[in-house]
Coordinates of C-alpha atoms in Angstrom, one line a residue:
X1 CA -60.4 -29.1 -29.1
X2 CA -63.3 -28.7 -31.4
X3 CA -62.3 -32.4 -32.9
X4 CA -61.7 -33.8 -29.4
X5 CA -65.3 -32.8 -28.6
X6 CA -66.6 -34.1 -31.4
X7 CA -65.4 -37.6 -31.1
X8 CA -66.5 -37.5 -27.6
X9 CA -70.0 -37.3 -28.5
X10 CA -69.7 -39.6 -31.0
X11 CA -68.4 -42.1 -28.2
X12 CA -71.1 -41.5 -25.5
X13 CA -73.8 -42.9 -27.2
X14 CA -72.1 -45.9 -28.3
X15 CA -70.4 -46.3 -24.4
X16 CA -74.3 -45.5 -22.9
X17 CA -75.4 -48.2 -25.6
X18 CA -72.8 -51.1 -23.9
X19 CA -73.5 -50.2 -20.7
X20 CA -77.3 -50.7 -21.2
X21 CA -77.3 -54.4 -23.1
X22 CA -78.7 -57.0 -20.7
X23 CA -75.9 -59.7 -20.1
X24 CA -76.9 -63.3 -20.1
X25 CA -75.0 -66.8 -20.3
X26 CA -75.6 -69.2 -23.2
X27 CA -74.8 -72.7 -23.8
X28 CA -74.0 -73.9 -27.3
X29 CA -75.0 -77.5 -28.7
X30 CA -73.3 -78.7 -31.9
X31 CA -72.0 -82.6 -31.5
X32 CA -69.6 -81.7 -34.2
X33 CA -67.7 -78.9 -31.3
X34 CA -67.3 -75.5 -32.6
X35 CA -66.5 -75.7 -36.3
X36 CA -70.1 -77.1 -36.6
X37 CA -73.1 -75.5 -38.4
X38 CA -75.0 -75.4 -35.4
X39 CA -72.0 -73.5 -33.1
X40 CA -71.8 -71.0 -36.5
X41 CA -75.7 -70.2 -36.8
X42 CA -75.5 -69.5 -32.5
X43 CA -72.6 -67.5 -33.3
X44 CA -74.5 -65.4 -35.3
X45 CA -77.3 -65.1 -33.2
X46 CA -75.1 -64.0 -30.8
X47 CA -73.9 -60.6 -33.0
X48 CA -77.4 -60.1 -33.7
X49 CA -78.5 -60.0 -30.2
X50 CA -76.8 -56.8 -29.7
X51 CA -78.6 -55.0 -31.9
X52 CA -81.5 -56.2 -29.4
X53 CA -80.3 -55.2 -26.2
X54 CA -78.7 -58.0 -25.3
X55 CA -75.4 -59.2 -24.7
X56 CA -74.4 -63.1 -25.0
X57 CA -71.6 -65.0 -22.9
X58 CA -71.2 -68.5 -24.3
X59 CA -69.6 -71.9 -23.2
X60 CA -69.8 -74.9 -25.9
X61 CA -70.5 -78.5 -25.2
X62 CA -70.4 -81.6 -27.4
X63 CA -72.5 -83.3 -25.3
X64 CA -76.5 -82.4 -25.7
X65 CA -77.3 -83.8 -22.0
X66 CA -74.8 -81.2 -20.2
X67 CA -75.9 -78.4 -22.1
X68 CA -79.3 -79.1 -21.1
X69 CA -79.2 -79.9 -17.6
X70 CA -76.5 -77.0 -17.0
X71 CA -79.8 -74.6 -18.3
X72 CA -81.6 -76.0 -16.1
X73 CA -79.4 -76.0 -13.2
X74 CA -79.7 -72.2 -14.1
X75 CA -75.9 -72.0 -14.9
X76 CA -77.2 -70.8 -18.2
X77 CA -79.8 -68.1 -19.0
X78 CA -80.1 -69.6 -23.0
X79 CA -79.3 -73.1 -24.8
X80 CA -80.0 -74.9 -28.0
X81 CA -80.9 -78.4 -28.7
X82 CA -82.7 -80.5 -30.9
X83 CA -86.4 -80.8 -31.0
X84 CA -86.7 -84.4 -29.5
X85 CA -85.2 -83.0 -26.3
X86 CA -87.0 -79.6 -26.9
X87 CA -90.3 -81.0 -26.0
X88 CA -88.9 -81.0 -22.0
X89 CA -89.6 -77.5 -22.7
X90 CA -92.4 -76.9 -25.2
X91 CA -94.1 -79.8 -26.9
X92 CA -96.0 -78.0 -29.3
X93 CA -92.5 -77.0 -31.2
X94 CA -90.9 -80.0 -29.9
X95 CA -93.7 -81.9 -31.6
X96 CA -91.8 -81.1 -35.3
X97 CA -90.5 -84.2 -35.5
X98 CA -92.7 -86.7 -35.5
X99 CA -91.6 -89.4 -37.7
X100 CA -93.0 -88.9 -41.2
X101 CA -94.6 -85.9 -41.0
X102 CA -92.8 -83.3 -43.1
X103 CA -91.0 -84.5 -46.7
X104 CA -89.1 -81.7 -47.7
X105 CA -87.7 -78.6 -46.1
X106 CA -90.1 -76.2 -48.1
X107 CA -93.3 -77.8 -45.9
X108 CA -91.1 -77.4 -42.8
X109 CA -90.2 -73.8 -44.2
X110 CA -94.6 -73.3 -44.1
X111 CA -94.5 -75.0 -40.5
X112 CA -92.0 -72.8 -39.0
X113 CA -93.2 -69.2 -40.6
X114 CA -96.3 -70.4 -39.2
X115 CA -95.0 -71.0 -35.9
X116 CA -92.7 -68.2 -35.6
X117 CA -95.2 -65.3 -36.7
X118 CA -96.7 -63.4 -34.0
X119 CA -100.2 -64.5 -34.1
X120 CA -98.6 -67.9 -32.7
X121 CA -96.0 -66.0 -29.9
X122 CA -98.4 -67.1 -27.1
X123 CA -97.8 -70.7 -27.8
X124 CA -93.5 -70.4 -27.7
X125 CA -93.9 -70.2 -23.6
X126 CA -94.4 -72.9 -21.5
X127 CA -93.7 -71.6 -17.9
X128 CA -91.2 -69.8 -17.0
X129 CA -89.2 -71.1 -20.8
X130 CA -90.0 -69.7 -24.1
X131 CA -88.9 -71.0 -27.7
X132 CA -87.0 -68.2 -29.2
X133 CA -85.8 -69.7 -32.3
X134 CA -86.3 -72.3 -34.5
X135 CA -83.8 -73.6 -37.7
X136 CA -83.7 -76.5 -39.7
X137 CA -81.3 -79.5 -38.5
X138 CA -81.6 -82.1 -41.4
X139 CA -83.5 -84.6 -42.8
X140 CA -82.9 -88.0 -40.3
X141 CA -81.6 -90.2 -43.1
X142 CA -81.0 -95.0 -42.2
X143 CA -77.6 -95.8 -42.7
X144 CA -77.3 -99.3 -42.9
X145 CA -75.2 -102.1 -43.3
X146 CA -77.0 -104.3 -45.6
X147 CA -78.5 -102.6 -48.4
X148 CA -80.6 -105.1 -49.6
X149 CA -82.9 -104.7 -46.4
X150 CA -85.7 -103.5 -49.0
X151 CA -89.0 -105.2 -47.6
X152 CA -90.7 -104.3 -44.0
X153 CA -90.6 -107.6 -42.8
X154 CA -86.7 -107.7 -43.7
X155 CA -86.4 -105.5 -40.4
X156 CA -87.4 -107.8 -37.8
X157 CA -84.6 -108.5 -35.7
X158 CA -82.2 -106.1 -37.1
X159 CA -80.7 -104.1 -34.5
X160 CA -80.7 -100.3 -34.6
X161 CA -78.5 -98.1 -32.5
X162 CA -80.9 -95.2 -31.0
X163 CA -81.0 -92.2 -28.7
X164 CA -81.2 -92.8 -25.5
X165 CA -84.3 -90.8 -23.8
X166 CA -86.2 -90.2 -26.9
X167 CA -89.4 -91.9 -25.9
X168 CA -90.9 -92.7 -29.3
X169 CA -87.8 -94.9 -30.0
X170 CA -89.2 -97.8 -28.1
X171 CA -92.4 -98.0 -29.7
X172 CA -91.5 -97.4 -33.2
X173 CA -88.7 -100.2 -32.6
X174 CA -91.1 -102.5 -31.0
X175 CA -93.5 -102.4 -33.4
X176 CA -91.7 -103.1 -36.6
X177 CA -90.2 -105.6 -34.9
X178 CA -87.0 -104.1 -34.5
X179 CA -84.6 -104.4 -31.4
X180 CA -83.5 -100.9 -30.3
X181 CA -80.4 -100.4 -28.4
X182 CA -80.5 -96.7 -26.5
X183 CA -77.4 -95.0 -26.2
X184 CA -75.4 -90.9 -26.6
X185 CA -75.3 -89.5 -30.0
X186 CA -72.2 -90.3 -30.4
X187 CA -72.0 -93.7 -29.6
X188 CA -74.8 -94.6 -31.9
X189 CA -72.2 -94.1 -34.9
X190 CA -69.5 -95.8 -33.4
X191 CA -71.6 -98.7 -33.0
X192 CA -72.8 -99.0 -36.1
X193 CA -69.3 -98.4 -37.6
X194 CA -67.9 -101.4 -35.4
X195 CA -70.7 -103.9 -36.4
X196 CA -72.1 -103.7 -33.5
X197 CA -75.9 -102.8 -34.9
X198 CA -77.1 -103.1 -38.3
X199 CA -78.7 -99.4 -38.6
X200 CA -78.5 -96.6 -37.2
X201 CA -80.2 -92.9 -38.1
X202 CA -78.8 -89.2 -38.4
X203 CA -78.6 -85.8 -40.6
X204 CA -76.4 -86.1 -43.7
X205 CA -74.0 -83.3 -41.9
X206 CA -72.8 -86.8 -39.2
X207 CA -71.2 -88.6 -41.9
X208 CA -67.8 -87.4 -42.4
X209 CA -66.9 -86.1 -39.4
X210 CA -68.2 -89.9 -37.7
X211 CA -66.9 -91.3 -40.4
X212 CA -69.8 -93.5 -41.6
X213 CA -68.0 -94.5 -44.7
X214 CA -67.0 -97.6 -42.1
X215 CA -69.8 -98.9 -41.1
X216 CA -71.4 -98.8 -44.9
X217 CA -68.3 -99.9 -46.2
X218 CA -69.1 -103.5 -48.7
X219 CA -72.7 -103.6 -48.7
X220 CA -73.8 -100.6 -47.0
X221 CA -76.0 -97.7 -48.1
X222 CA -78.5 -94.7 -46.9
X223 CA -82.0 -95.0 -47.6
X224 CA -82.8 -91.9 -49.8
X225 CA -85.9 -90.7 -47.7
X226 CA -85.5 -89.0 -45.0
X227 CA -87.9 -90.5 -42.0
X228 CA -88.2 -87.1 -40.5
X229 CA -87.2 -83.9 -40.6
X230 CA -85.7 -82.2 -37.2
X231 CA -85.1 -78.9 -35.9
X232 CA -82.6 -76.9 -34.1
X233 CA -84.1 -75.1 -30.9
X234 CA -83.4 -72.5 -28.9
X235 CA -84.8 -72.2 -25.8
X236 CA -84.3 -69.3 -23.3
X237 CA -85.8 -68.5 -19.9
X238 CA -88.1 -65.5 -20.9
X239 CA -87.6 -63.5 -17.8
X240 CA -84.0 -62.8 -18.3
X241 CA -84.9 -61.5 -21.5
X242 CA -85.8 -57.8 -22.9
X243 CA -89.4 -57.8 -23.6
X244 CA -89.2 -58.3 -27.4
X245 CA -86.7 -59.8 -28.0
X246 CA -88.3 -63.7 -28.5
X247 CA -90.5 -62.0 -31.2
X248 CA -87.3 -60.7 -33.2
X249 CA -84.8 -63.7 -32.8
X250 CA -87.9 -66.0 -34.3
X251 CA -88.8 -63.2 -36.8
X252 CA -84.7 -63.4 -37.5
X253 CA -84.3 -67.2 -37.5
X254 CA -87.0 -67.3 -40.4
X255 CA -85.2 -64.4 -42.3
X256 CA -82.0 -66.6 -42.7
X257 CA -84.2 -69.7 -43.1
X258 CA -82.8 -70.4 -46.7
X259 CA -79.2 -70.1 -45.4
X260 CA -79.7 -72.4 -42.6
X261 CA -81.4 -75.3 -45.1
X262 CA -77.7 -74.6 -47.5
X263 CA -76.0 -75.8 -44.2
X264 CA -77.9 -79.6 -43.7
X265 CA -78.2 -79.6 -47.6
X266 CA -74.6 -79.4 -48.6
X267 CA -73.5 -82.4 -46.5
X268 CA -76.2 -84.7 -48.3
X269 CA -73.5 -84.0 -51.3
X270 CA -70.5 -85.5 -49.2
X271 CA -72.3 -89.0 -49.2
X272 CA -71.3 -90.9 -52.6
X273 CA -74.1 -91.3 -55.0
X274 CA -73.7 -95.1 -54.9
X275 CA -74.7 -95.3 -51.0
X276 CA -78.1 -93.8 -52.0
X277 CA -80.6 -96.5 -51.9
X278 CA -84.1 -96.1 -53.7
X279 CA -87.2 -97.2 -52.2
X280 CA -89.4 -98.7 -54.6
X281 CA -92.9 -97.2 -54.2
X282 CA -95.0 -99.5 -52.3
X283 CA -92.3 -99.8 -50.2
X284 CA -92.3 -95.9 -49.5
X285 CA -96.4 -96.4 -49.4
X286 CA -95.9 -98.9 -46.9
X287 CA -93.9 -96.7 -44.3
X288 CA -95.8 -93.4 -44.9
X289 CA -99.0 -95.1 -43.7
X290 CA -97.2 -96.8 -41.0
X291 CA -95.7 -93.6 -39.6
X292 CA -99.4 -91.8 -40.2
X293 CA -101.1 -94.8 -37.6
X294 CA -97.6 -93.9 -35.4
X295 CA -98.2 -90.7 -35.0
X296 CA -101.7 -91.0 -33.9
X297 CA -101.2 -93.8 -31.3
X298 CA -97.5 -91.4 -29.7
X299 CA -100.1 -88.4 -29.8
X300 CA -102.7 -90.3 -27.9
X301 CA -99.5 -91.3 -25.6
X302 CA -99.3 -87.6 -25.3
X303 CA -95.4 -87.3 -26.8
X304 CA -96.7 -85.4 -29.7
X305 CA -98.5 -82.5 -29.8
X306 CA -102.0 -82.8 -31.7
X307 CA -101.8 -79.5 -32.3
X308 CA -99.0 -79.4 -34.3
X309 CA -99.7 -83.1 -36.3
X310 CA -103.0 -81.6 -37.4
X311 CA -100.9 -78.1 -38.7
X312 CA -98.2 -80.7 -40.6
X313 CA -100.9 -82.5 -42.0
X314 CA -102.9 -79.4 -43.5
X315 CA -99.1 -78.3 -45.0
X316 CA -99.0 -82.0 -46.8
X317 CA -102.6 -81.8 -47.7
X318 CA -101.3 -78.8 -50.0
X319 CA -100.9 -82.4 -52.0
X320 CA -104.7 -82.8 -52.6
X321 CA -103.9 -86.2 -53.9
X322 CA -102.1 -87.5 -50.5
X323 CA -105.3 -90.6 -49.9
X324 CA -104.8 -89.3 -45.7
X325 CA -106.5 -85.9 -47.3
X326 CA -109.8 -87.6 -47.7
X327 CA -110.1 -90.7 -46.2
X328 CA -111.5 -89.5 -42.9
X329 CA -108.2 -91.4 -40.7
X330 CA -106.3 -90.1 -38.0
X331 CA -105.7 -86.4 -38.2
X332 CA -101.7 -86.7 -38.0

């Protein structure tokens, strides 16, 4: 009896604990379905919710669109989704990435402790959303067909499959002459591996499981510089959430930072080291200033967020040497 009552009590507390976690609904974005990195790290946000309070039900989708619009149906309390679609929500994080402002993952490492720390948790709400994590999701790497498309002016008329609804994709297209065809995420890759465009752009983690191999197959290759970084979102209606608990998933999003970066850096290993094409410098000087007078005009368009070009710019201007750090230009 003595035993009996002592397992009881050991019980109530952990029966009183599971009766008190809030439940919510969360829909789960990874393109690749749910052996993908991005299904594994909500996975594990999902364990460590508990420990917060919080218990998570979760549906996965393929498709980015239906995840989103399923949230916002309200048929989901919580969703990922990648930073070009995040800005729906919250355009200062959303904002990460603009084309050519971060070069490595150690300044988006500085970006996002910065963002995620609690002097900054005012700015993760927009309405009644918040931004309650935020994880690396690759450098956005041109696979092409032709690898001897060195030179700027090479580009004009080259066609590039892009994705549909991202609304810098016009402009960038348009002004270096290049004719953009907008379409899903997935049928960006299988229209570059058919021939159908001559480029097309993603995270090193697409190309085995699309199988770019095809579509750079003879004379194809991947240029080796990424022309952005992106991130991984999650985004969660705040209400339906324990007071708190944004704070802690961001604190713990940044805690497994290092993890997350091993998971968009092993694929870059998967691509052959003959597809990797180098950009001679002026070449790479060319496009860095290009992307610098881009950013400016798509702030001034209001798709990026000033406020977060000027904080990417102070985390390059670490680089005191970088000519945008004293020649009085656009602050992007």
């Amino acid at each position: 009896m003595k035993k009996l009552l002592c397992l009881t009590a050991l019980l109530l507390p952990l029966s009183a604990t599971t009766q008190a976690l809030t439940k919510v609904s969360m829909c789960v974005f990874d393109p690749i379905g749910k052996s993908g990195p991005a299904a594994q790290v909500m996975r594990d946000f999902k364990l460590d919710s508990v420990s917060w309070g919080v218990e998570i039900q979760d549906e996965f989708f393929d498709d980015e669109w239906k995840a989103i619009e399923k949230f916002k149906a309200g048929g989901c309390d919580i969703v990922n989704m990648l930073d070009f679609r995040a800005s729906e929500f919250n355009k200062f994080t959303g904002s990460i990435r603009a084309v050519g402002s971060l070069r490595n993952y150690d300044e988006m490492g500085v970006v996002l402790k910065t963002m995620t720390s609690p002097a900054a948790a005012k700015l993760m709400r927009e309405g009644d959303y918040e931004v309650i994590a935020l994880m690396p999701a690759g450098g956005i790497y041109v696979f092409t067909r032709d690898k001897t498309l060195i030179q700027p002016d090479q580009f004009k008329g080259k066609t590039a499959a892009v994705v549909e609804k991202v609304p810098e994709n016009d402009y960038l297209a348009s002004k270096h002459g290049i004719i953009g065809k907008p379409m899903a995420i997935f049928d960006t890759f299988q229209a570059f591996n058919k021939g159908e465009v001559d480029l097309v752009a993603g995270p090193a983690v697409v190309f085995e499981p699309f199988e770019l191999s095809k579509g750079t197959a003879g004379n194809g290759g991947v240029y080796a510089d990424p022309i952005t970084f992106i991130t991984m979102q999650t985004v969660a209606r705040w209400n339906k959430l324990p007071e708190g608990f944004g704070q802690k998933s961001r604190d713990r999003s940044m805690e497994k930072y290092v993890n997350y970066v091993k998971l968009v850096q092993d694929p870059e290993k998967t691509i052959p080291s003959d597809l990797w094409i180098k950009v001679p410098k002026d070449v790479y000087d060319y496009w860095d200033n290009s992307f610098r007078e881009s950013r400016a005009e798509l702030a001034k368009q209001g798709v990026y967020d000033e406020r977060t070009l000027k904080l990417m710019k102070k985390v390059r201007c670490k680089d005191a040497t970088r000519k945008e750090c004293s020649d009085g230009g656009p602050e992007s």
